Short mmCIF file of C-alpha atoms in Angstrom, two decimals:
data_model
loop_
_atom_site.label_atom_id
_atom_site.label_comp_id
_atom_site.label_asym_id
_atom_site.label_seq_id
_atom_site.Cartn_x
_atom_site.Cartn_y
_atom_site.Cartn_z
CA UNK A 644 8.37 6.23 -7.49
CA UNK A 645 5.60 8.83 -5.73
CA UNK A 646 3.67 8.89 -8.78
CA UNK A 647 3.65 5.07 -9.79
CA UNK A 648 2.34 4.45 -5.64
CA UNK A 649 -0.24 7.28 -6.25
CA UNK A 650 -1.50 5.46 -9.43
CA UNK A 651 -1.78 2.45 -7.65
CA UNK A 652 -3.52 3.42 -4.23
CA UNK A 653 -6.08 5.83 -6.06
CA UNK A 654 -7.11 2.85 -8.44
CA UNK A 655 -7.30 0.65 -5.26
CA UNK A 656 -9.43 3.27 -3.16
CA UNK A 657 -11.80 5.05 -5.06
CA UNK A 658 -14.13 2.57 -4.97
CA UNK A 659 -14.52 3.37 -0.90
CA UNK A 660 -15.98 6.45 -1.67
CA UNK A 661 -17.93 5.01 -4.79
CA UNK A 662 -19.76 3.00 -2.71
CA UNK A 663 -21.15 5.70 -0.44
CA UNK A 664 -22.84 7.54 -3.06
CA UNK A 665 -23.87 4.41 -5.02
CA UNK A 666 -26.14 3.24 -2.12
CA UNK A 667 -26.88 6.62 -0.93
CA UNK A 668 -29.83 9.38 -1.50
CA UNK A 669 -28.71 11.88 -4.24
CA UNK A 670 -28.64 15.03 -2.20
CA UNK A 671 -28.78 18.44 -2.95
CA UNK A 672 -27.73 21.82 -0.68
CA UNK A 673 -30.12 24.38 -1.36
CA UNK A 674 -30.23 27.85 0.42
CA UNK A 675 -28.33 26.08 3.33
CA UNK A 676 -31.41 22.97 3.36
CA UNK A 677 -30.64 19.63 2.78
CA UNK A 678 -32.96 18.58 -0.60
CA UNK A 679 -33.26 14.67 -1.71
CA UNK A 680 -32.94 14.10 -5.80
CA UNK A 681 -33.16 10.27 -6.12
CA UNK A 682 -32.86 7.47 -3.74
CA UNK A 683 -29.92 5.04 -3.54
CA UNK A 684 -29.05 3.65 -7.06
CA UNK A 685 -28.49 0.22 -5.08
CA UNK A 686 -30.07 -1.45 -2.34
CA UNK A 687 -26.96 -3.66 -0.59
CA UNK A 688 -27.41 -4.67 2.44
CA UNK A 689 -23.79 -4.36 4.50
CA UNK A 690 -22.66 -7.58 4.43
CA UNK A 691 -22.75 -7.36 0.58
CA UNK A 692 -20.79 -4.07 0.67
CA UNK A 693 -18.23 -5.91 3.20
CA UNK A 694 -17.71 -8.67 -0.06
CA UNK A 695 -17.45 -6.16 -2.45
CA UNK A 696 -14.85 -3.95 -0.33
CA UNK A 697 -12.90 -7.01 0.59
CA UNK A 698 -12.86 -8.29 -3.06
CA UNK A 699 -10.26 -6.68 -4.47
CA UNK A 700 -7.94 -8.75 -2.03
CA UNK A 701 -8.97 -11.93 -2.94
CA UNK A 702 -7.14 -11.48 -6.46
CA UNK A 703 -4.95 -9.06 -4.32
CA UNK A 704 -3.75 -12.16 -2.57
CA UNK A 705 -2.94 -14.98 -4.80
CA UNK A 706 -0.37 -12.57 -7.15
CA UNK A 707 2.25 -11.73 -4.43
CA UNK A 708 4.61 -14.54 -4.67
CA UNK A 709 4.28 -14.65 -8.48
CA UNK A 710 4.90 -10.91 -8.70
CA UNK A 711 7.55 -11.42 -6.41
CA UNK A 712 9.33 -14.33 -8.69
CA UNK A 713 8.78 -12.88 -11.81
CA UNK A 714 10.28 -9.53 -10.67
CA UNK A 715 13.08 -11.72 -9.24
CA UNK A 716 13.11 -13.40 -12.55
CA UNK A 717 12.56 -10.55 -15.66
CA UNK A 718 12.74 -7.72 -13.71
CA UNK A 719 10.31 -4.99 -12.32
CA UNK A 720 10.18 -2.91 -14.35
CA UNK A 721 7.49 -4.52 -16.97
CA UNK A 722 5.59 -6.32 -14.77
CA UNK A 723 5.04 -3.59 -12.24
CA UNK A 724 3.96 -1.61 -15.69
CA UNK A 725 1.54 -4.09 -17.02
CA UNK A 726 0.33 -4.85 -13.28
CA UNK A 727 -1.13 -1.15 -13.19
CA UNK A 728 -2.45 -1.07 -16.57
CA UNK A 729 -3.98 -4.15 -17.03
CA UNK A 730 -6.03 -2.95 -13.55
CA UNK A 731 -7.16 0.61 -15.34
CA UNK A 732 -8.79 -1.56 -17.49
CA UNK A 733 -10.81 -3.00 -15.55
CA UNK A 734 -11.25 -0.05 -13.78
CA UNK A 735 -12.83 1.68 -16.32
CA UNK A 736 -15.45 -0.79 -16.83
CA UNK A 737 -16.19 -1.17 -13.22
CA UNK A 738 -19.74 1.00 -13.52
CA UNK A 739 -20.71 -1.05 -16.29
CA UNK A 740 -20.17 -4.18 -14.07
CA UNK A 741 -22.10 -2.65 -11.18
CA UNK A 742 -24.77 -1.54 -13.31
CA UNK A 743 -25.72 -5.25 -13.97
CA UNK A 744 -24.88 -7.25 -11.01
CA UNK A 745 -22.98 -6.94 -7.53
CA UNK A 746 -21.20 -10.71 -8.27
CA UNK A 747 -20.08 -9.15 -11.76
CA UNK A 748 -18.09 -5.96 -9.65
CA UNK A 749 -17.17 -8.60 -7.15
CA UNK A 750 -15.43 -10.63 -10.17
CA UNK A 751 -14.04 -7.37 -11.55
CA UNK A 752 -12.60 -6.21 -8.36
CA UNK A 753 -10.78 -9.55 -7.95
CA UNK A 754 -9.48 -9.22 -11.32
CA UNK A 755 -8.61 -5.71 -10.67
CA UNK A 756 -6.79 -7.43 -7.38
CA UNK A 757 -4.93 -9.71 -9.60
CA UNK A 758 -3.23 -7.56 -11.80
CA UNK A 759 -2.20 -4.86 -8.91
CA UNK A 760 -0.80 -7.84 -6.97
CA UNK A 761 2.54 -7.84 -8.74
CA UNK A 762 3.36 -4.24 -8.28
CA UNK A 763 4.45 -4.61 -4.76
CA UNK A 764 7.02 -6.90 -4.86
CA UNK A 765 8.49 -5.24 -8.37
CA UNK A 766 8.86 -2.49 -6.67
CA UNK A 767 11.14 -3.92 -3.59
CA UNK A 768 12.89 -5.50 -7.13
CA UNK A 769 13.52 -1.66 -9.25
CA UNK A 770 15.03 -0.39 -5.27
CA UNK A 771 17.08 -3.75 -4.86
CA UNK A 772 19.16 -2.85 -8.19
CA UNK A 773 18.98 1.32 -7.58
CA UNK A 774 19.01 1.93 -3.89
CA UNK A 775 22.79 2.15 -2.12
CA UNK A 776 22.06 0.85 1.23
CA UNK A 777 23.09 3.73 3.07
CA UNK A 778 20.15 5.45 0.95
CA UNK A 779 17.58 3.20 0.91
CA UNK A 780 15.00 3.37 3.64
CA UNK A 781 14.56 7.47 2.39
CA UNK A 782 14.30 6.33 -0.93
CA UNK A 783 12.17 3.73 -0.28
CA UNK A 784 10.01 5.57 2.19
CA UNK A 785 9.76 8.24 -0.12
CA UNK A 786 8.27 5.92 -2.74
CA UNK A 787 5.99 4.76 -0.46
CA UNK A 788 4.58 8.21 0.33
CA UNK A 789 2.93 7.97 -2.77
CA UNK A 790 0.68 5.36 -1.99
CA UNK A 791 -0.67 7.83 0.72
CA UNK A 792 -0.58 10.68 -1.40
CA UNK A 793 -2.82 9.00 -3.95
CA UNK A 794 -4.71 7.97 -1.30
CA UNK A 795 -5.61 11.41 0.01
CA UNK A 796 -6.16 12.62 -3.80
CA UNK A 797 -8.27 9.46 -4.92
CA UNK A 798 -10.85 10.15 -1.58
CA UNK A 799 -10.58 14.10 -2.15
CA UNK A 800 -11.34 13.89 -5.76
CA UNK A 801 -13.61 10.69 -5.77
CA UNK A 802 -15.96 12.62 -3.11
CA UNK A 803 -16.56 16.07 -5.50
CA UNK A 804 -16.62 13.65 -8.22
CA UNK A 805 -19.63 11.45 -6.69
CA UNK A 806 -21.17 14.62 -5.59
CA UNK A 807 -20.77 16.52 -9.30
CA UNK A 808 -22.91 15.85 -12.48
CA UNK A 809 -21.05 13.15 -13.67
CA UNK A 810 -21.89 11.37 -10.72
CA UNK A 811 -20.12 8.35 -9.17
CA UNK A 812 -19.26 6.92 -12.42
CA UNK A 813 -16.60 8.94 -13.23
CA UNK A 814 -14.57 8.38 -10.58
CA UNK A 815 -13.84 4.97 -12.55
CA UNK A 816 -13.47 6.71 -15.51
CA UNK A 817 -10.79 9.24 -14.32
CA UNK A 818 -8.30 7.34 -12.22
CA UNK A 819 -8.57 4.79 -15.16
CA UNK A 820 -7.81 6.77 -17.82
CA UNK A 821 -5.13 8.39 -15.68
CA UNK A 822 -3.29 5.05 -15.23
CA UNK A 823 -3.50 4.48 -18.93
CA UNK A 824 -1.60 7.69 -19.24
CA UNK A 825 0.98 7.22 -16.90
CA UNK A 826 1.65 3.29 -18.28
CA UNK A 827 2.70 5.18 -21.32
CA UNK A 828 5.17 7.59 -19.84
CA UNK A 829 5.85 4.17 -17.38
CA UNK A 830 7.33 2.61 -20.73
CA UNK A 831 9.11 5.33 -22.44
CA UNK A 832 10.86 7.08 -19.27
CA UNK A 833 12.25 4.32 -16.66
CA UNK A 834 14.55 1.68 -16.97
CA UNK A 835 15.05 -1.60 -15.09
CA UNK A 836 18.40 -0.58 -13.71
CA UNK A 837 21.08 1.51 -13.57
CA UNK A 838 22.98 0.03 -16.15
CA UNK A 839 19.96 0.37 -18.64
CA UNK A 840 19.81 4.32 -17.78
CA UNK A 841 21.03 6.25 -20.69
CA UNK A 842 22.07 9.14 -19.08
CA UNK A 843 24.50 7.34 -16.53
CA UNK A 844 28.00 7.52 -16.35
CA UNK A 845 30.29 4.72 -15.15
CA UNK A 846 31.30 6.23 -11.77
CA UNK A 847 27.52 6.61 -10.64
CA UNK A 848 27.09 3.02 -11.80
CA UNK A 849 30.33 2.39 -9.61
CA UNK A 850 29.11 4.01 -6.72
CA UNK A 851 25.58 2.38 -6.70
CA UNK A 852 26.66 -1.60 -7.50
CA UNK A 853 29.42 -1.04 -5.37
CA UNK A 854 27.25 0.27 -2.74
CA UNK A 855 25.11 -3.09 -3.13
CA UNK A 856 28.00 -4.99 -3.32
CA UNK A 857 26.65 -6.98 -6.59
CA UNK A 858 25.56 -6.51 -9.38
CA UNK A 859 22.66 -7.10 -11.79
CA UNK A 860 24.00 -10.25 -13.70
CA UNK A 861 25.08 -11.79 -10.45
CA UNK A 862 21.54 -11.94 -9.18
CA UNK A 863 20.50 -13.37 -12.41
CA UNK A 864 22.25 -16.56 -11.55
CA UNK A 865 21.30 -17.21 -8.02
CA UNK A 866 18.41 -19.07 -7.42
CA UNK A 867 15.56 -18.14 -4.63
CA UNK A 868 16.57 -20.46 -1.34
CA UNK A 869 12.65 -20.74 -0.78
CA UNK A 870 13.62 -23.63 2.53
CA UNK A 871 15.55 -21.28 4.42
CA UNK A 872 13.36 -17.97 2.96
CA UNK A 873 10.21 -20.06 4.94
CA UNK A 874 12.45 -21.27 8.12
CA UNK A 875 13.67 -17.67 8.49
CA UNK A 876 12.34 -16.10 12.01
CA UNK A 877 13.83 -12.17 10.40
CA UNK A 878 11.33 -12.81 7.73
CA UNK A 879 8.31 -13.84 9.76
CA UNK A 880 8.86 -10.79 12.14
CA UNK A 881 8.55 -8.67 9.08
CA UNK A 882 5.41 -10.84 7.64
CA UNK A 883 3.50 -10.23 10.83
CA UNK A 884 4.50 -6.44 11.14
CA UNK A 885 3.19 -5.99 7.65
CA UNK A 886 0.14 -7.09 8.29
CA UNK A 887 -1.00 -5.98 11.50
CA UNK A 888 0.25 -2.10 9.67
CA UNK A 889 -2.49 -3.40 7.09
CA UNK A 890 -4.89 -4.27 9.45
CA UNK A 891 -5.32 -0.86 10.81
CA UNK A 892 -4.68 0.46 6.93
CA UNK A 893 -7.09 -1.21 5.09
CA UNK A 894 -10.05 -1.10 7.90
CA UNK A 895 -9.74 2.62 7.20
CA UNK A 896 -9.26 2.76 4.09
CA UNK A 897 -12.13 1.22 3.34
CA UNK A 898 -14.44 1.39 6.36
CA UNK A 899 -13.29 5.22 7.25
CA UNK A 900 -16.37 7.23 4.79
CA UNK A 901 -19.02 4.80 6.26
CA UNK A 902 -17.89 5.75 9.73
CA UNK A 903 -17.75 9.37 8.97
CA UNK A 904 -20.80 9.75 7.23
CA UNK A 905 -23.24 7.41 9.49
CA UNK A 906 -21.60 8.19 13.15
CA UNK A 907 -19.75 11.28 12.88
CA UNK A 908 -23.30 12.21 10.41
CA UNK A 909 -20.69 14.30 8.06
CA UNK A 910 -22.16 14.92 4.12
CA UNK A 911 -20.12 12.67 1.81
CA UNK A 912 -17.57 15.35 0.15
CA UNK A 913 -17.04 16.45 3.91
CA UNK A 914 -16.41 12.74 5.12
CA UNK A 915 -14.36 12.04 2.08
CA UNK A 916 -12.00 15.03 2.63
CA UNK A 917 -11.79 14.24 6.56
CA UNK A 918 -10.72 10.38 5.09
CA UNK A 919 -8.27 11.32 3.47
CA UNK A 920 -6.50 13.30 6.47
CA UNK A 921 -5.07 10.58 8.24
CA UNK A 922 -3.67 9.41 4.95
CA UNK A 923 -2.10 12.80 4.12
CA UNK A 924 -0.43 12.58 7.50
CA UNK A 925 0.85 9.00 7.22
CA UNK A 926 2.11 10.50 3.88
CA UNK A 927 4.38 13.00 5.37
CA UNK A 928 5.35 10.50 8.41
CA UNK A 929 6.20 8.16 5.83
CA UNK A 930 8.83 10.52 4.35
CA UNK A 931 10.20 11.79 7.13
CA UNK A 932 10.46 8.42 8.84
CA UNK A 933 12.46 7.01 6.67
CA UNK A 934 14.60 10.01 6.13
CA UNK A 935 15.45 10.33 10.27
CA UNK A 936 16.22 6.38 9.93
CA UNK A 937 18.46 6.72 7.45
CA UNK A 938 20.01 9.48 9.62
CA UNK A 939 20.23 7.37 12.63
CA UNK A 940 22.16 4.78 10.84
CA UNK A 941 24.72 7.00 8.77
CA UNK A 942 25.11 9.59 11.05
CA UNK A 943 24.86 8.22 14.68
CA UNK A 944 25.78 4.99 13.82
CA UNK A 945 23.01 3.27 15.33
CA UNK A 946 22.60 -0.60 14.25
CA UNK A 947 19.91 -1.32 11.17
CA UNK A 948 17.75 -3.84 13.88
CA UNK A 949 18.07 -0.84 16.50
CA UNK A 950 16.28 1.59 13.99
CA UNK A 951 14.40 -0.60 12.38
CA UNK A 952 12.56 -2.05 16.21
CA UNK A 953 12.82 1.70 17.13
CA UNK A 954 10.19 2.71 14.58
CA UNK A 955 8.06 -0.12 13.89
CA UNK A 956 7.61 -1.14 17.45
CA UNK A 957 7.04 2.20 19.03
CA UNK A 958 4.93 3.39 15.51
CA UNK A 959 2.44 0.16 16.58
CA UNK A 960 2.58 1.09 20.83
CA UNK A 961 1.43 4.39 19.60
CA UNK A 962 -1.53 3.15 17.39
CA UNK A 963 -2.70 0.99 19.68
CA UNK A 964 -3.05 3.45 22.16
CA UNK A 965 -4.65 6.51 19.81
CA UNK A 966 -6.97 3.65 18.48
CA UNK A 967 -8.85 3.16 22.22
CA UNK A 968 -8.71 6.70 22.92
CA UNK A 969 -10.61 7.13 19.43
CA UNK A 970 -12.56 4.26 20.47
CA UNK A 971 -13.66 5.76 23.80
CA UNK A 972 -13.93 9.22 22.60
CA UNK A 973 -16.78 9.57 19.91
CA UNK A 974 -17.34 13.27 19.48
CA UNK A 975 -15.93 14.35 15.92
CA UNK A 976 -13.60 16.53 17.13
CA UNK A 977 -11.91 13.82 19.23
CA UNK A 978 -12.43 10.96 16.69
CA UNK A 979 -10.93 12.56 13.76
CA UNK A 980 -7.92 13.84 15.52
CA UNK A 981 -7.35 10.18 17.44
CA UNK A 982 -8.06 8.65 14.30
CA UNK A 983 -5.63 11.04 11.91
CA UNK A 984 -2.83 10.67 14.80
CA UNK A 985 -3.56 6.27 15.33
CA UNK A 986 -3.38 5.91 11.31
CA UNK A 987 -1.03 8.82 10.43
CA UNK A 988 1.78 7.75 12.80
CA UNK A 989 2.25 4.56 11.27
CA UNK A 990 4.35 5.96 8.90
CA UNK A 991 7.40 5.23 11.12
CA UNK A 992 6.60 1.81 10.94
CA UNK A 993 7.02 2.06 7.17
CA UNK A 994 10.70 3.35 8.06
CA UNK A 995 10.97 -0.09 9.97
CA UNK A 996 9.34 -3.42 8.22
CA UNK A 997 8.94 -2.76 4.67
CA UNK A 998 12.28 -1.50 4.26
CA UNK A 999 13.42 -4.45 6.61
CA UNK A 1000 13.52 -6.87 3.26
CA UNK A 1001 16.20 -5.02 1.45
CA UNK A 1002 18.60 -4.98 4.73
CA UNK A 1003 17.97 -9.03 5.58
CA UNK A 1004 17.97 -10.26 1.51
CA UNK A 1005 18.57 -7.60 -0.88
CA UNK A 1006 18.59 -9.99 -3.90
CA UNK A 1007 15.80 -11.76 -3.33
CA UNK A 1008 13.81 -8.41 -1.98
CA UNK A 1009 10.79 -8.52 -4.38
CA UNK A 1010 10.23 -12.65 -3.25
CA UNK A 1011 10.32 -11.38 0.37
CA UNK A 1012 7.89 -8.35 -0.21
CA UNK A 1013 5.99 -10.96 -2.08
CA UNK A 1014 5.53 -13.35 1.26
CA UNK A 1015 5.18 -10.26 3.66
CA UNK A 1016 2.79 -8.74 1.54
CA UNK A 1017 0.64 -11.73 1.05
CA UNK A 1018 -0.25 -11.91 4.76
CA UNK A 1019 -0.44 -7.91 4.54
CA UNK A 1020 -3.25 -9.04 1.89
CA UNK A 1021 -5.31 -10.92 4.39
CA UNK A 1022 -6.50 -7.74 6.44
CA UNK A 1023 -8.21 -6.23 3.49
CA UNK A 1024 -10.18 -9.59 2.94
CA UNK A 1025 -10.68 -9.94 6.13
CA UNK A 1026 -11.54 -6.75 7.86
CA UNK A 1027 -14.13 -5.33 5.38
CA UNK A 1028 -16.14 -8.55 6.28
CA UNK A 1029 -15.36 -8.25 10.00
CA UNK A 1030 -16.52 -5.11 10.31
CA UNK A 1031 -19.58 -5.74 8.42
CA UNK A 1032 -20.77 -8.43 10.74
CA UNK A 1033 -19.70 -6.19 13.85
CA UNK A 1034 -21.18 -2.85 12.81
CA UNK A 1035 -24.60 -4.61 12.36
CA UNK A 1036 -25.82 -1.12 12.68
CA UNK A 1037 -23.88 1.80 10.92
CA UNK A 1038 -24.89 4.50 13.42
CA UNK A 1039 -24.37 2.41 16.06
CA UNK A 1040 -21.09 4.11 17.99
CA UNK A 1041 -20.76 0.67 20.30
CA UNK A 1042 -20.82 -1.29 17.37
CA UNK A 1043 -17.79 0.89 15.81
CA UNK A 1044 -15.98 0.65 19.20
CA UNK A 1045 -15.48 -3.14 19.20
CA UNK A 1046 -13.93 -2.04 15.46
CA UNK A 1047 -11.25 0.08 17.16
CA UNK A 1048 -10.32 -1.74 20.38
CA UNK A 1049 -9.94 -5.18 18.15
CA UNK A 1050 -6.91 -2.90 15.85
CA UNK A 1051 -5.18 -1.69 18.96
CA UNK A 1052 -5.06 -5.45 20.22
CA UNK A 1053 -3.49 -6.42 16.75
CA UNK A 1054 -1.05 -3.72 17.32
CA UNK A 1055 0.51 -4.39 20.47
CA UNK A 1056 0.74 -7.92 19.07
CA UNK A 1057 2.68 -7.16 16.24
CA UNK A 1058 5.01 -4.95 18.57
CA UNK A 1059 5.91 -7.64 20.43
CA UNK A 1060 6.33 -10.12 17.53
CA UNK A 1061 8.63 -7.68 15.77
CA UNK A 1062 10.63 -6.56 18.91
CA UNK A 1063 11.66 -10.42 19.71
CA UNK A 1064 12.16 -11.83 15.88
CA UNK A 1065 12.98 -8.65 13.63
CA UNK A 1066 17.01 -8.20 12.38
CA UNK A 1067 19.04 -5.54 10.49
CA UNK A 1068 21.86 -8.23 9.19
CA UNK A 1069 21.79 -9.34 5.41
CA UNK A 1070 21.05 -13.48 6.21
CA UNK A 1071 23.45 -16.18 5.21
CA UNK A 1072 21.25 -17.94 2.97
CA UNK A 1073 21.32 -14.33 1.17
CA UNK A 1074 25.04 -13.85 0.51
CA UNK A 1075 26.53 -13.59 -2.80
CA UNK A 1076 29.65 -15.41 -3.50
CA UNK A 1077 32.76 -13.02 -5.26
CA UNK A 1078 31.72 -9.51 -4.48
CA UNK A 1079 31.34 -7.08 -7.49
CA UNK A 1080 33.75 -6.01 -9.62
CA UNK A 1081 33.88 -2.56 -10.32
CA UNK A 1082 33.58 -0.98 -13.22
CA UNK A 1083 36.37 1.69 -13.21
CA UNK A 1084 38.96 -1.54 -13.03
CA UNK A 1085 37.45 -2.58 -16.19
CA UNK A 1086 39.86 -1.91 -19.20
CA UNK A 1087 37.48 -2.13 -21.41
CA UNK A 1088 34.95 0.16 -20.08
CA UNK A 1089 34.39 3.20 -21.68
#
């Protein structure tokens, strides 16, 4: 699951780097002096660049409860396929839509948001039918590390890319054709489920059902309870943790080369690289988080809420508090590190809310991921175009400040939120009625 979240992030984030070079002089080094080619290929002022960058969330948006359902529904496997290629598509043509209009990459950065807003919630849908509970937030979390790890490769890669011969183009051209690839190998090499898996035998499938406590055709036959899904405080707690994580995520994500390049005045492969360091650390929290909560719970026996309020409550205190020191402290050396440790360190909160689905409503995982990630979807709109009418000036350090002391605010919200609402207990609305039946008391099996 690393690879599939690195396909997905790296389609999602290249175009944050793209769009530094695409409205930037084409620069030179030359015996150590700084030499201008070509002016910027495209005059946008920043409130158009805050659309574009927001965009891809408006399609983003309107796809998680259907990806959620359908996963629920046929399964994840497909539609988390199609989801990613269907957006390499698109995200190979992206320079041709730039080339003739802003509102034409606007509309093809929805799309793209469209078709990528089903792979979330199949995801939560593959780990609801593979994961053993005891198991799951590692396995989980260690999916999820991809997303970062793409991320750090898609900003690495995009900024030598935008600075080679081929220009900013091909960073469109790559990712896309690498997600083409990868759909292929997507289709030949995974299955749905563990029963599907050829190489299985019946005591592993034993051990993993049994684990869940149902099976696959059981949660065929139960249908969504989408009243008590929407009356459910649990859920809520982990809606509003998801998206003040994404709040702080995606203003980064996409805002994070602008900042580096215009106030910390770093050349756009440097600013790129130092982007993509607080993802590479959130990558490697992400993993470990979820491998010490897993350890918590098996080992020490401490309850699923405990560890799961443990880690996303004391992940957001942090943030909030590494986002005003980055906020007050402006040199590069200070802001990068602030800014690496205030993004990086959400990785524990990883280990807490987005796992969270799978402990309250295993079953219907995918439609929960689909609802939590839906709000998590309104940051990206929202933030990109936030920023852009707060940073009126780009080199304006006071105007970035008001940027970082409005995230740690949503932070220590979201702590709160989750530390009163947030539980570890599967819901009764989410139990299955007759248990499994195990496949090593089946006569017939072989």
């Amino acid at each position: 699951m690393v690879l599939p979240k690195a396909n997905l992030y790296a389609l999602r984030v290249n175009l944050s780097v793209a769009i530094v070079a695409m409205i930037s002089n084409r620069t030179i080094i030359v015996n150590g002096t700084l030499e201008t080619l070509s002016g910027p290929e495209f005059n946008w002022s920043q409130q158009m660049r805050g659309q574009i960058l927001a965009s891809f969330f408006y399609g983003y948006i309107v796809t998680q409860l259907p990806g959620g359902f359908l996963s629920h529904r046929y399964g994840g496997k497909y539609v988390f396929g199609i989801g990613i290629f269907l957006t390499a598509l698109f995200t190979l043509i992206t320079p041709l839509m730039a080339s003739w209009s802003p509102y034409l990459l606007i509309g093809c950065r929805v799309i793209e948001g469209l078709f990528e807003g089903v792979t979330y919630p199949a995801i939560h849908a593959i780990w609801a039918k593979w994961a053993p509970p005891v198991e799951r937030t590692k396995l989980a979390t260690f999916g999820f590390s991809g997303s970062y790890i793409g991320t750090v490769l898609a900003l690495v890669i995009s900024g030598s890319l935008a600075e080679s011969t081929a220009e900013w183009q091909s960073i469109f051209y790559v990712f896309g054709s690498l997600a083409v690839i990868w759909f292929l190998l997507w289709v030949i090499l995974v299955t749905e489920s563990p029963v599907g898996h050829p190489g299985i035998t019946n005591a592993e499938l034993d051990y993993i059902q049994n684990s869940l406590g149902y099976s696959e055709d059981q949660t065929k036959q139960v249908h969504p309870p989408w009243l008590s899904i929407f009356k459910s405080a649990p859920v809520w707690a982990i809606a509003v943790a998801h998206f003040v994580e994404n709040w702080g995520f995606y203003t980064w994500l996409t805002e994070l080369p602008t900042f580096m390049t215009h106030v910390l005045k770093f050349h756009i492969k440097e600013g790129s690289f130092l982007s993509a360091l607080p993802y590479l650390v959130m990558g490697i929290v992400v993993f470990m988080g979820g491998y010490f909560a897993d350890v918590l719970r098996s080992n020490f026996g401490v309850p699923t809420v405990v560890v799961r309020k443990i880690f996303t409550c004391g992940a957001f205190a942090l943030q909030a508090i590494f986002m005003i020191a980055a906020g007050y402290l402006m040199s590069r050396v200070a802001a990068i590190a602030c800014l690496t440790v205030a993004v990086g360190i959400g990785g524990f909160a990883w280990a807490g809310f987005s796992v969270n689905h799978l402990d309250i409503a295993p079953q219907f995982a995918s439609i929960l991921m689909g609802l939590s990630n839906t709000f998590a979807t309104l940051p990206g709109i929202i933030s990109p175009s936030l920023t852009g009418v707060i940073v009126s000036n780009e080199d304006s350090s006071g105007d970035w400040q008001i940027v970082f002391y409005l995230a740690a605010c949503i932070y220590g919200i979201g702590a709160l939120v989750y530390g009163i609402l947030a539980s570890g207990e599967t819901q009764s609305w989410a139990t299955l009625p007759g248990g499994y039946h195990s496949y090593n008391e089946d006569p017939e099996a072989d």
